[in-house]
Short mmCIF file of C-alpha atoms and ligand atoms in Angstrom, two decimals:
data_model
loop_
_atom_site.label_atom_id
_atom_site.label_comp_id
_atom_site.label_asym_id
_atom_site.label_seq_id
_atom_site.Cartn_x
_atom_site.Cartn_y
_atom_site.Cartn_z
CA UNK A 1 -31.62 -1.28 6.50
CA UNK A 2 -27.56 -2.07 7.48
CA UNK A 3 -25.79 -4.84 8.27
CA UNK A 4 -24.69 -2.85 11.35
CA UNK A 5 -28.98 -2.97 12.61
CA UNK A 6 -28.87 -4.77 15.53
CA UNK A 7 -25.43 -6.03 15.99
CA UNK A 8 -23.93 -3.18 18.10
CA UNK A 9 -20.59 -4.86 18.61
CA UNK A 10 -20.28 -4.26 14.94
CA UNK A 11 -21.62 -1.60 14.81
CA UNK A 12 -18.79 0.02 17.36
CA UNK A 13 -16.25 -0.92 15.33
CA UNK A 14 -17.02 0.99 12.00
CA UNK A 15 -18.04 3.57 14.13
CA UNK A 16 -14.42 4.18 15.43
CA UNK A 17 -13.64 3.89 11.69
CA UNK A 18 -16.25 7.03 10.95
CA UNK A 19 -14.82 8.72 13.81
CA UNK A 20 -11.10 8.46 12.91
CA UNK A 21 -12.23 9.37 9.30
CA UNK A 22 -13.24 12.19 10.38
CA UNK A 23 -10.16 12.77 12.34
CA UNK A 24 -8.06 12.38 9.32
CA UNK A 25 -9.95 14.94 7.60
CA UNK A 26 -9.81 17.41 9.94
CA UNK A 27 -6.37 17.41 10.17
CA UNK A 28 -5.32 17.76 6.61
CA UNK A 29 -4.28 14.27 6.14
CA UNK A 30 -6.92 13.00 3.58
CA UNK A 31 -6.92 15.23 0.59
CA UNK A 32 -9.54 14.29 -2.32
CA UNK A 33 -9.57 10.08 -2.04
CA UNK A 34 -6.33 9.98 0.28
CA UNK A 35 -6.08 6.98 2.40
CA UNK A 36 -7.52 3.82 2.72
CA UNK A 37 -9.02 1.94 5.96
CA UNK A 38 -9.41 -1.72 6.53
CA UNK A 39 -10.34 -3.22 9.22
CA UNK A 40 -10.83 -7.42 9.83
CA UNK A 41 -14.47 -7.81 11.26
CA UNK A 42 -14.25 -11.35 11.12
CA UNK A 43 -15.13 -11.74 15.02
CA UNK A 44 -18.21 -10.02 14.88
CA UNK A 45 -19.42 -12.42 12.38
CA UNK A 46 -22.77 -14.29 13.03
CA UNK A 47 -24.33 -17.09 11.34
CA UNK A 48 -26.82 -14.95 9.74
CA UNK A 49 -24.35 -12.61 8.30
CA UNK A 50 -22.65 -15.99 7.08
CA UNK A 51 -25.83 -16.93 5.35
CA UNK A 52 -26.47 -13.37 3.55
CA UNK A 53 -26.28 -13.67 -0.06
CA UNK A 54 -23.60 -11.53 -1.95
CA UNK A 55 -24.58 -8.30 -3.87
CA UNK A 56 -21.48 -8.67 -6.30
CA UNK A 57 -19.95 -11.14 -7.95
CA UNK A 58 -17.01 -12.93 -6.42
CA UNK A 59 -13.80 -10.23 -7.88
CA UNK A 60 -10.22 -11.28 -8.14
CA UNK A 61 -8.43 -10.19 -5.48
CA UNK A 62 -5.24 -10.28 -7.68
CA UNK A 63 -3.73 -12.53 -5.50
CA UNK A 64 -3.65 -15.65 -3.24
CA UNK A 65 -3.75 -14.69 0.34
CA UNK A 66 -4.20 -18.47 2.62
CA UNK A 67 -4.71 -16.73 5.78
CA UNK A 68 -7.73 -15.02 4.86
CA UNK A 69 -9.82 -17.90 3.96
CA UNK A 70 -13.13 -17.22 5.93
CA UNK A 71 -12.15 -13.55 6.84
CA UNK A 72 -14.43 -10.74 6.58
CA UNK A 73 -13.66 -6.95 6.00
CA UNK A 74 -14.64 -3.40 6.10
CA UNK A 75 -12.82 -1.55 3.51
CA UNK A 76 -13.16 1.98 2.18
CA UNK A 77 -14.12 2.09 -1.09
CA UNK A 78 -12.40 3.04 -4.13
CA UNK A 79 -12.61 6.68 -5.04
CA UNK A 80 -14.34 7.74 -1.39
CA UNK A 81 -13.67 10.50 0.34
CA UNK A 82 -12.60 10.23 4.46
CA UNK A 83 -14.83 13.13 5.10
CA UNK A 84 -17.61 11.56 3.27
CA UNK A 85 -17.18 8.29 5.25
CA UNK A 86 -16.88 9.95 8.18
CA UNK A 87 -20.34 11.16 8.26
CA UNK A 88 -22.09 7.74 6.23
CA UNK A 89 -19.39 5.00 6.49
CA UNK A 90 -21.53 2.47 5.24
CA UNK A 91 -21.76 4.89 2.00
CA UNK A 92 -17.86 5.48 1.15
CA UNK A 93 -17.20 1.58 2.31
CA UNK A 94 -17.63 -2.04 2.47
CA UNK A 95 -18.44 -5.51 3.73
CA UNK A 96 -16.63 -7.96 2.09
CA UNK A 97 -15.60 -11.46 2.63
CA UNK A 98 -13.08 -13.58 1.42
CA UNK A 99 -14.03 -16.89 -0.36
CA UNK A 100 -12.56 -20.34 -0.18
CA UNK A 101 -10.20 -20.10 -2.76
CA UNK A 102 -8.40 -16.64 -1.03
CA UNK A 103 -8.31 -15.37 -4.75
CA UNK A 104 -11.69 -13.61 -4.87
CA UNK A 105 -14.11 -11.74 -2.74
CA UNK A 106 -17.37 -10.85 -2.14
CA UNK A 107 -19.32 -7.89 -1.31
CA UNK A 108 -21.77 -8.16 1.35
CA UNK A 109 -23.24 -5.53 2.79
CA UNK A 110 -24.74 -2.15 2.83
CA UNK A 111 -24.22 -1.27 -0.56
CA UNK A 112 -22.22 -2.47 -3.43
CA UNK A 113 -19.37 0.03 -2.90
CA UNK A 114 -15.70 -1.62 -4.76
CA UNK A 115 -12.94 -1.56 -2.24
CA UNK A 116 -10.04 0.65 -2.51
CA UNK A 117 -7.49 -0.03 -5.58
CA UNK A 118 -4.88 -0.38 -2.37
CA UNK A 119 -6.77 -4.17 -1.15
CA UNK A 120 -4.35 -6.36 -2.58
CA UNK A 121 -2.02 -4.51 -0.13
CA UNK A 122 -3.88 -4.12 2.83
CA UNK A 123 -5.28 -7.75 2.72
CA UNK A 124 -1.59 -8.74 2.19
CA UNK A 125 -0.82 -7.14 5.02
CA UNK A 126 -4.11 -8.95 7.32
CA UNK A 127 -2.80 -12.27 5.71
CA UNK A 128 0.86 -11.77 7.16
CA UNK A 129 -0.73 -10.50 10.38
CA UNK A 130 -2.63 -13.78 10.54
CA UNK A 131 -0.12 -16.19 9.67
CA UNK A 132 2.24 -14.52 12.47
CA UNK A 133 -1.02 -14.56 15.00
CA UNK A 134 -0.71 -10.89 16.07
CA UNK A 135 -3.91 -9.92 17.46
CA UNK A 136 -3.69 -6.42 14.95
CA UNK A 137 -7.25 -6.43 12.92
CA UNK A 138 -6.75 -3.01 11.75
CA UNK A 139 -4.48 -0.63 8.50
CA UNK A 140 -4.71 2.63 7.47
CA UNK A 141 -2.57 4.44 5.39
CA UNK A 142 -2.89 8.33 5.29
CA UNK A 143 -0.46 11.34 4.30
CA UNK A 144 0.49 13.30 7.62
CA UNK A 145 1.77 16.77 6.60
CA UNK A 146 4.71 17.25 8.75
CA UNK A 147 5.83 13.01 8.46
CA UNK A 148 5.80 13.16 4.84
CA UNK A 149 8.06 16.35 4.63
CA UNK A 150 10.42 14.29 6.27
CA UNK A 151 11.09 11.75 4.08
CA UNK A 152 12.04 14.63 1.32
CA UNK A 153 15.33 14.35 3.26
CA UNK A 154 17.80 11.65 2.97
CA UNK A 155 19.14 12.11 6.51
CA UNK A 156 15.69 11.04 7.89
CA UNK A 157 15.27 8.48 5.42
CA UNK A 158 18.24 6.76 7.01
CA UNK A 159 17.33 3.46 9.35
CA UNK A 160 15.76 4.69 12.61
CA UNK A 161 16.87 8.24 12.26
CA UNK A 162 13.75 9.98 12.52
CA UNK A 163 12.65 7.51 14.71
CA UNK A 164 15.27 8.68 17.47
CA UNK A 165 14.50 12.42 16.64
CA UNK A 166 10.78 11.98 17.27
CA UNK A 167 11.30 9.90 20.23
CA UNK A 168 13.31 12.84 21.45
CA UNK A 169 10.92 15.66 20.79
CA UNK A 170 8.82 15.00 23.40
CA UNK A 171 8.28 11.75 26.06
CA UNK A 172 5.18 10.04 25.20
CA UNK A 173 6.00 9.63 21.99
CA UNK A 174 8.39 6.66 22.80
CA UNK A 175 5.92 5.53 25.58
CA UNK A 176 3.15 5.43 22.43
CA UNK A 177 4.91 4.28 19.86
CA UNK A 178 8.12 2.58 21.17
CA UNK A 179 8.43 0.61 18.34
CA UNK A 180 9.54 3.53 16.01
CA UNK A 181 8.95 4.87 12.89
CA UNK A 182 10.08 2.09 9.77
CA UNK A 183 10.93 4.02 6.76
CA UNK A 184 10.62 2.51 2.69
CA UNK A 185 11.90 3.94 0.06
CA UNK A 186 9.66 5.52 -2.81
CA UNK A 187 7.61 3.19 -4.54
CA UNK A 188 4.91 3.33 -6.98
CA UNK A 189 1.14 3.61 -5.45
CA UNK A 190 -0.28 0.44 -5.24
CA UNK A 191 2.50 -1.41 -6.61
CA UNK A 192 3.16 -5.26 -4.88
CA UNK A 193 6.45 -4.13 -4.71
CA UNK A 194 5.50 -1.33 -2.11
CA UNK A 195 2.96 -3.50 -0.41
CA UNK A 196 5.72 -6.29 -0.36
CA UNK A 197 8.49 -3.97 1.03
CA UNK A 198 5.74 -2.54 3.78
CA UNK A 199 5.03 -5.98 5.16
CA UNK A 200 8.78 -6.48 5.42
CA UNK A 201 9.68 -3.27 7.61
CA UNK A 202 6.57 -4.45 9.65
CA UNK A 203 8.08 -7.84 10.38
CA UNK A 204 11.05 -6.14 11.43
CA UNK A 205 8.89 -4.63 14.14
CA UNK A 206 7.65 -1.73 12.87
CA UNK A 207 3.56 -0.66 13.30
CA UNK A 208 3.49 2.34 11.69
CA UNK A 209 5.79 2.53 8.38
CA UNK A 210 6.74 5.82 6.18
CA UNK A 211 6.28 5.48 2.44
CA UNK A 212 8.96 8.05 1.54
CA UNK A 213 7.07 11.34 -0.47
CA UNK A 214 3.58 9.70 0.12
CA UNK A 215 2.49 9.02 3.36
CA UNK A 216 2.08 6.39 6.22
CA UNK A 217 1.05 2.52 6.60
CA UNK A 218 0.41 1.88 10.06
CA UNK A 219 -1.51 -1.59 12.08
CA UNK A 220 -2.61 -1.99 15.48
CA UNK A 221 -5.29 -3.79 17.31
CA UNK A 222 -7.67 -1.62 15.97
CA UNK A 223 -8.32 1.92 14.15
CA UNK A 224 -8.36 3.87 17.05
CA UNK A 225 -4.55 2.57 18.30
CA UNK A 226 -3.42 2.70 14.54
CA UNK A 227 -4.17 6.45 14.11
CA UNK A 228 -3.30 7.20 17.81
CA UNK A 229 -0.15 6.03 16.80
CA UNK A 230 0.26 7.91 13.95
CA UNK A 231 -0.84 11.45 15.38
CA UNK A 232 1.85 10.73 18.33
CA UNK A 233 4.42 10.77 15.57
CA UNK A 234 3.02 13.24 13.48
CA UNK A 235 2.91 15.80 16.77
CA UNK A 236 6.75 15.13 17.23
CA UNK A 237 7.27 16.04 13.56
CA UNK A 238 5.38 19.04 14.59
CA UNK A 239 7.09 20.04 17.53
CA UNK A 240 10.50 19.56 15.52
CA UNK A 241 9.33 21.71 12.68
CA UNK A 242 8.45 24.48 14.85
CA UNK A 243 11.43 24.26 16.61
CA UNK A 244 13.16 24.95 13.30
CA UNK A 245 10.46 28.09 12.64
CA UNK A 246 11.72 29.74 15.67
CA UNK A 247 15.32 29.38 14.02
CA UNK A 248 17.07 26.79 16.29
CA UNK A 249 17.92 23.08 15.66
CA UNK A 250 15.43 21.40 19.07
CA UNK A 251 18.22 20.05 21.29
CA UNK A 252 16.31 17.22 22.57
CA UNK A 253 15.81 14.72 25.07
CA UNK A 254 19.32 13.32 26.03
CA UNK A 255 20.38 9.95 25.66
CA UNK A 256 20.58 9.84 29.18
CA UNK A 257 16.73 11.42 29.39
CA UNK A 258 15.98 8.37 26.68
CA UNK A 259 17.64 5.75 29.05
CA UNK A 260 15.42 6.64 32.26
CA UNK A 261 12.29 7.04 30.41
CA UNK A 262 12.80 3.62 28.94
CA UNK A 263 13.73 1.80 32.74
CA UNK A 264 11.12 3.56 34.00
CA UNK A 265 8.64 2.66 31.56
CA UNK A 266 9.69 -0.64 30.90
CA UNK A 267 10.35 0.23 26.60
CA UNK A 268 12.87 -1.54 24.88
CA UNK A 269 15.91 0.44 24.74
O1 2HA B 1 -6.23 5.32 -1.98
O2 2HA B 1 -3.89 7.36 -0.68
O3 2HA B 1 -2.11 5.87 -1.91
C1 2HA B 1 -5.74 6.57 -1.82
C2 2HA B 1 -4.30 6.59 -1.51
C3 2HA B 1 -3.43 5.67 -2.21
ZN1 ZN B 2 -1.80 7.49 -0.35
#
């Protein structure tokens, strides 16, 4: 028996959630435990999933988060492996739900698998989400090979620098992600100060965000948009690095090329 029986709107969702897992894996991205997933369920909550008794006591979340009060979640668990939860994602992750006080959670459903060390962050995050009333329901935070040897530079840890080098690479990747690539300075793994300086670069209008030497934090509408996002950027890293393999500095789309593609597209430029 799942939670997911008989509720196939539900059941869609962590589906896309096994599917990118598996995605992840595939390309090199989630080494060991790398990465966490967690997505806000709450609107494919029914009344009988409302009345389902807990199978863990309420845990601390570690902090207050008023936005959440009444939300539900599916979070990988701690320690899980994205290709494990790609094949059984009720197995390598979570229901949870939030309770009253927005200090302490639940566990719900299938099993009592404790969320990721990284859910005080990524329910910070759904809490500013919330309180702004973005329509976003999904994070995920994974280590891209080619984005993360980026940031081991200063020059494209500078504001919006590799944002306007990927963009240039190739055209969809401003059409896909023409909000950029926002870019935080190394922080310690699971610290509030990271998760604190994420939700700041994604207030200034960022979805997907570049820890510097770890990996990426990105939010969309749901998993699928999050990680499309993500391998846009990651393919214009790709297509720069290979550029430099064949021994030449990629010259580019010009500014002028940029220009038209926004007009045309309708991006801001
Ligand atoms: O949870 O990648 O940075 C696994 C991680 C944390
Ligand atoms: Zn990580």
């Amino acid at each position: 028996m799942s939670i997911l029986d008989n509720r196939p709107a539900l059941k869609a969702e962590i589906d896309k959630v096994a599917e990118v897992a598996g995605y992840l894996w595939t390309k090199g991205w989630a080494e060991r435990n790398g990465g966490n997933i967690t997505i806000n369920i709450t609107e494919w909550v029914d009344n009988a999933m409302r009345a389902m008794p807990a199978i863990s006591e309420p845990k601390a979340i570690g902090t207050t988060l008023p936005h959440l009060e009444g939300r539900w979640f599916y979070c990988k668990g701690t320690q899980k492996r994205m290709r494990d939860l790609a094949r059984e994602p009720m197995g390598s992750g979570s229901i949870i739900r939030i309770l009253p006080d927005c200090a302490h959670y639940e566990i719900v459903a299938d099993a009592p698998v404790a969320p990721t060390s990284e859910l005080p962050s990524h329910l910070s995050v759904h809490n500013y989400l919330l309180a702004k009333g973005s329509p976003y329901r999904a994070s995920l935070h994974t280590h891209p090979i080619e984005l993360v040897a980026l940031t081991h530079s200063r020059k494209w840890m500078e504001k919006d620098a590799a944002t306007r080098m990927l963009w240039s690479m190739i055209p969809e990747t401003k059409a896909f992600c023409p909000r950029g690539l926002g870019m935080v300075p190394y922080m310690l793994p699971s610290s509030v100060e990271l998760a604190d300086a994420t939700i700041r670069a994604i207030d200034e209008d960022y979805d997907v965000v570049m820890w510097e030497k770890h990996g990426v934090f990105a939010v969309d509408t749901d998993i699928m948009s999050a990680f499309d996002q993500v391998d846009v950027l990651n393919k214009a890293a790709q297509i720069y690095i290979s550029a430099r393999n064949m021994g030449f500095e990629p010259e580019g789309m010009s500014d002028a090329q940029m220009t038209e593609l926004s007009t045309v597209f309708g991006l801001p430029k």
